[in-house]
XYZ file of C-alpha atoms in Angstrom:
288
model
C -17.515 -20.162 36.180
C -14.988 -19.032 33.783
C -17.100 -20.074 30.848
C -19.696 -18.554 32.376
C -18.085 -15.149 32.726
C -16.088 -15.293 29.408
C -19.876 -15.464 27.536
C -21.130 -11.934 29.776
C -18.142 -10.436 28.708
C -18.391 -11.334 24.940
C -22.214 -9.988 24.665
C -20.443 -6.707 25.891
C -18.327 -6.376 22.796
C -18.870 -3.866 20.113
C -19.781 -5.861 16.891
C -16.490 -6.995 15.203
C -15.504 -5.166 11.503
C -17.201 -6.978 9.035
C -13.877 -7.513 7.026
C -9.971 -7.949 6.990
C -7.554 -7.727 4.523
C -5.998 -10.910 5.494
C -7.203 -14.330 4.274
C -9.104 -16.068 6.362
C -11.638 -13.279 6.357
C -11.868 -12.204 2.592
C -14.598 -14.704 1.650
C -16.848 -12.904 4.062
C -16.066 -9.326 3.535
C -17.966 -6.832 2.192
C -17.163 -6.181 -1.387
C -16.977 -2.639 -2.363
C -16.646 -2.562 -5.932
C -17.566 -5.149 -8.413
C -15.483 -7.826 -9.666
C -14.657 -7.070 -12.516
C -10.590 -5.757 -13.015
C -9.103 -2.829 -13.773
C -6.481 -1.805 -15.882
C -5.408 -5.089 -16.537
C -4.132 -4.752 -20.228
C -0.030 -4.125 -20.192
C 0.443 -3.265 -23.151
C -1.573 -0.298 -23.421
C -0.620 2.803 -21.805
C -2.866 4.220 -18.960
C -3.294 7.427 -16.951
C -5.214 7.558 -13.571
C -6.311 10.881 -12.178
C -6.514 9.885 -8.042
C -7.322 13.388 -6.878
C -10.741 13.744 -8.814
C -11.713 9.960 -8.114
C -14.019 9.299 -5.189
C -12.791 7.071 -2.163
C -14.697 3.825 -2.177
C -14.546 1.808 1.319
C -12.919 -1.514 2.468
C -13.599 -4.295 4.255
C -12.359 -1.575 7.442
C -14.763 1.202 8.501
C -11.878 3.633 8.830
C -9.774 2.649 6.017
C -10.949 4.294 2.322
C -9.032 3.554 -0.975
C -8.651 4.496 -4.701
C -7.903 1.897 -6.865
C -5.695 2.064 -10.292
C -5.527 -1.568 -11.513
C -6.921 -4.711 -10.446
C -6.075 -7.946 -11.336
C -7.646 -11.064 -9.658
C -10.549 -11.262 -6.314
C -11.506 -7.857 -4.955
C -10.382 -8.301 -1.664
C -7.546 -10.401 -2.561
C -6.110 -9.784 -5.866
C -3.171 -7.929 -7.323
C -3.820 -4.660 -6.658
C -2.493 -0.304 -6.623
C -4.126 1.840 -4.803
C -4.174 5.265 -3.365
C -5.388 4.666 0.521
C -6.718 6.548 3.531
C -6.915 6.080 6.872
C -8.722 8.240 9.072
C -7.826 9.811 12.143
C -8.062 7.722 15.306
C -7.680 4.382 13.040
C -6.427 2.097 15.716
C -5.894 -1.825 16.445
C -6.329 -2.527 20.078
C -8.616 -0.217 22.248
C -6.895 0.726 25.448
C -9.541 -0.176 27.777
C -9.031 -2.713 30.743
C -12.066 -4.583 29.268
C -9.990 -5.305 26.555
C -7.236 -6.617 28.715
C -9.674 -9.124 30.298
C -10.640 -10.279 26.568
C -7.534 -10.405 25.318
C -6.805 -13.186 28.346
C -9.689 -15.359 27.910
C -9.118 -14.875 24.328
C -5.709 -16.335 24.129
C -6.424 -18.755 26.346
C -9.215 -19.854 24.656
C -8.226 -19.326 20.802
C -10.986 -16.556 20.148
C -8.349 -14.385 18.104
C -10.764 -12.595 16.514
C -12.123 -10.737 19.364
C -8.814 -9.250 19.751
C -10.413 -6.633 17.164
C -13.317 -4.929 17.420
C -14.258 -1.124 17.990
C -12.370 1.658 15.449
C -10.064 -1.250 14.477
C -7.891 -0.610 11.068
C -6.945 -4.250 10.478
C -6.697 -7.368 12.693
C -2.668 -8.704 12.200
C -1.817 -10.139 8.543
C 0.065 -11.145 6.390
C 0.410 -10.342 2.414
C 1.141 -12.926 0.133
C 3.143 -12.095 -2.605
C 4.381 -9.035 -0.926
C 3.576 -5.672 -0.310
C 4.628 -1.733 -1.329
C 4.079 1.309 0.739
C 5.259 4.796 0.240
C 3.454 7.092 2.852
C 2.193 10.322 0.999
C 1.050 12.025 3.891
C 0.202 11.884 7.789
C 1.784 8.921 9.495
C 0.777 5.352 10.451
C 1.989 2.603 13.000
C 2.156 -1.063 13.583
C 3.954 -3.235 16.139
C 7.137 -2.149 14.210
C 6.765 1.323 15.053
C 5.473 5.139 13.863
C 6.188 5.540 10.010
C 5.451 9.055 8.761
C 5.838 10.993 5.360
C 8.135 9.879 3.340
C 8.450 6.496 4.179
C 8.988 3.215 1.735
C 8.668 -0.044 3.008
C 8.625 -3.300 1.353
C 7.286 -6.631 3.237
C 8.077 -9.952 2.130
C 5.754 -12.867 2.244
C 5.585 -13.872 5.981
C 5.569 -10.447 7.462
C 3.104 -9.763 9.456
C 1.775 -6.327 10.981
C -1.705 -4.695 11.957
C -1.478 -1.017 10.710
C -3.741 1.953 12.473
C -2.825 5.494 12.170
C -3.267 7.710 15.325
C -3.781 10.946 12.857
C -4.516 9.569 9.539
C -3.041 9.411 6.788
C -2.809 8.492 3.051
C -0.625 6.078 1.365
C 0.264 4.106 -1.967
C -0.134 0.877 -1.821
C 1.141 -2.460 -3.978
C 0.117 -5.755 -3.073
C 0.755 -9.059 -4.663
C 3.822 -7.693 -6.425
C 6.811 -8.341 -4.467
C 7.062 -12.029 -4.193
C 9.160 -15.074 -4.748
C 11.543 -16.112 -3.219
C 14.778 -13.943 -1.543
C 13.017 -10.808 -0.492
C 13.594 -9.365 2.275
C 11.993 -6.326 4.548
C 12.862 -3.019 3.617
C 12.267 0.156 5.661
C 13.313 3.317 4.138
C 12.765 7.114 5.495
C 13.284 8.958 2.134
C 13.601 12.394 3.691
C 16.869 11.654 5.357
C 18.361 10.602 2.028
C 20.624 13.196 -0.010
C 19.447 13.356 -3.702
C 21.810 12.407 -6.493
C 22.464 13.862 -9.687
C 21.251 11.079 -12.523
C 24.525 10.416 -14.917
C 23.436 11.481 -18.492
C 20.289 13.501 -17.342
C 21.058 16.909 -16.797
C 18.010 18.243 -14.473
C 16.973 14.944 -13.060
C 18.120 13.973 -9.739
C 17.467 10.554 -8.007
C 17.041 8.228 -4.712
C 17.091 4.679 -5.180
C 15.085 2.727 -2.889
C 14.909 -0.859 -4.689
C 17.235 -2.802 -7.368
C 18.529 -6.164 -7.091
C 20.304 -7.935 -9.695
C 17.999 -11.178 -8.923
C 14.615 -9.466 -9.102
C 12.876 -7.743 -11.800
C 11.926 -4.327 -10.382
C 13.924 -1.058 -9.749
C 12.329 1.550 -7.787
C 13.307 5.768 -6.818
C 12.426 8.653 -6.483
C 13.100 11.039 -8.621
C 13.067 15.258 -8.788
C 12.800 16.790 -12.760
C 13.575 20.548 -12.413
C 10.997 22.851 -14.281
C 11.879 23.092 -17.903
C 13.688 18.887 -17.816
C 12.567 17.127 -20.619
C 12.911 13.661 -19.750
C 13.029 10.992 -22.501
C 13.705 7.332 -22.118
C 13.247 4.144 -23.756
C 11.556 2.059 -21.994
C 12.413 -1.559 -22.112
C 10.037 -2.905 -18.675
C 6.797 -1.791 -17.711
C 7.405 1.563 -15.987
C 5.256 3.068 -13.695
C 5.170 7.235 -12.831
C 3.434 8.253 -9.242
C 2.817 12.279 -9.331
C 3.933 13.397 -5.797
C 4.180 17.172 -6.518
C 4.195 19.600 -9.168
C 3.027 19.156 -13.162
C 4.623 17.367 -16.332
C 3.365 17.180 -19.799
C 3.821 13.904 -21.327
C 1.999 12.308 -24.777
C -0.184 15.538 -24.421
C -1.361 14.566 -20.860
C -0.306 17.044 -18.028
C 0.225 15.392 -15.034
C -0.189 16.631 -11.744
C -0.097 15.521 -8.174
C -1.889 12.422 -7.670
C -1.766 11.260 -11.433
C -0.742 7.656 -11.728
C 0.796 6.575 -15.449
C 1.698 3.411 -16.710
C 3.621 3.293 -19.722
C 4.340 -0.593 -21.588
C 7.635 -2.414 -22.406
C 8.729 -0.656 -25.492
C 7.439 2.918 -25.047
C 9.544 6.010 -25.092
C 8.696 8.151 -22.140
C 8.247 11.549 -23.103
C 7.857 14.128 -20.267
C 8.386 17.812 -19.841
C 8.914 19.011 -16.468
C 6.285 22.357 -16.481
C 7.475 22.333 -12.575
C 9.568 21.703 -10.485
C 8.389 18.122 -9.290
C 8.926 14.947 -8.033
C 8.035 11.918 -9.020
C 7.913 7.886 -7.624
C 8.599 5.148 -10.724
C 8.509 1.915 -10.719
C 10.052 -0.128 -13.745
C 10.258 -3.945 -14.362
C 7.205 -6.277 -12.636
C 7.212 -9.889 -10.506
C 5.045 -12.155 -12.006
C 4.098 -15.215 -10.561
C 5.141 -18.990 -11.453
C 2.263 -20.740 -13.299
């Protein structure tokens, strides 16, 4: 009888998203670029304009991204992006009929028809880590709301499945916070007080990442208009446009520009705003 009724109910269900950021679904998802990488030279410097680029779709019918580089699979390679959720991008729909399922389901072992319907992703985990800094809008998980403004870092073994009620866009790092000793990292960026940067007149900071063990340091940082910023670089550095315009190697950057300048580079900028900027300098690589 119970076999009986737990087949009616599954011809009932919506059909399930045809992908998932999360392993044991990548072979099967729907690829939506080719496979060939992106940006994968680090010794050459590169500029990314994300606010002219088109959104290309995921594996997720509500989820759209912008890629900058791309190293390894599609769907499960190292990877920065830009990336959107829309409005209404949930994980569970509240419906009783999904109450019943979620019963037989977990009684059963027929996970995946926990998520079906306007689903973001189904709960994963990232190996090697994962970056967020929340550009705009908000987005939740089981760990709560996280709005504008907010960094996280997850470890390997964390484990979330991320909707957003009103949408939102984000950027996005995976596969390059891992080895071993990490540890989760929430950070609400707004509440922190900016600090003056010793030696820098103009440039004011917030650090959100440094650890004498790892490679990377990561902040925020605000140039007033007119800052000229110049710095020998001796790790990979990485410059995130969040607002306002610099000039740098005859480039002006704006909001939404994404530069990445190699080991051994002098960074050159000129504030022609007031802006603010996210950077990123060392990078994890994995053990061969």
């Amino acid at each position: 009888m119970l076999s009986a009724t737990f087949r009616l109910i599954c011809r009932t269900l919506p059909p399930r998203p045809t992908g998932c950021a999360c392993r044991f679904l990548t072979r099967s998802a729907t690829m939506s670029q080719s496979d060939g990488q992106l940006n994968t030279d680090l010794s050459v410097r590169v500029l990314m304009r994300t606010a002219s680029m088109p959104w290309a779709s995921s594996p997720s019918k509500t989820v759209w991204r912008k890629r900058v580089a791309l190293e390894g699979p599609p769907e499960a390679g190292r990877v920065t992006s830009v990336v959107r959720y829309d409005p209404a991008s949930r994980c569970v729909h509240p419906s009783r009929r999904v109450t019943i399922v979620e019963i037989l389901a977990r009684w059963i072992g027929y996970r995946r028809l926990l998520h079906f319907g306007r689903c973001s992703f189904p709960e994963h985990g990232h190996p090697d880590g994962e970056e967020i800094l929340v550009l705009s809008g908000s987005w939740q998980d089981a760990h709560g709301d996280h709005p504008e403004g907010t960094f996280m870092l997850n470890p390997e073994g964390f484990r979330h499945a991320p909707g957003s009620k009103d949408g939102c866009e984000l950027l996005v790092k995976l596969r390059q916070f891992g080895g071993p000793r990490r540890e989760h990292r929430r950070i609400d960026t707004s509440a922190m007080e900016w600090q003056p940067l010793a030696g820098e007149a103009g440039v004011k900071i917030k650090n959100l990442y440094q650890d004498a063990d790892q490679p990377e340091v990561m902040r925020l940082e605000a140039w007033a208009s007119g800052t000229t910023v110049q710095r020998s670089l001796t790790e990979l550095t990485e410059v995130f446009v969040l607002s306002g315009a610099f000039e740098e190697n005859g480039d002006t950057c704006s909001s939404g520009d994404w530069v990445r300048l190699p080991a051994g580079r002098t960074l050159n900028a000129r504030a022609e705003t007031d802006c603010t900027v996210y950077i990123k300098s060392g990078v994890w690589q994995p053990q061969s």
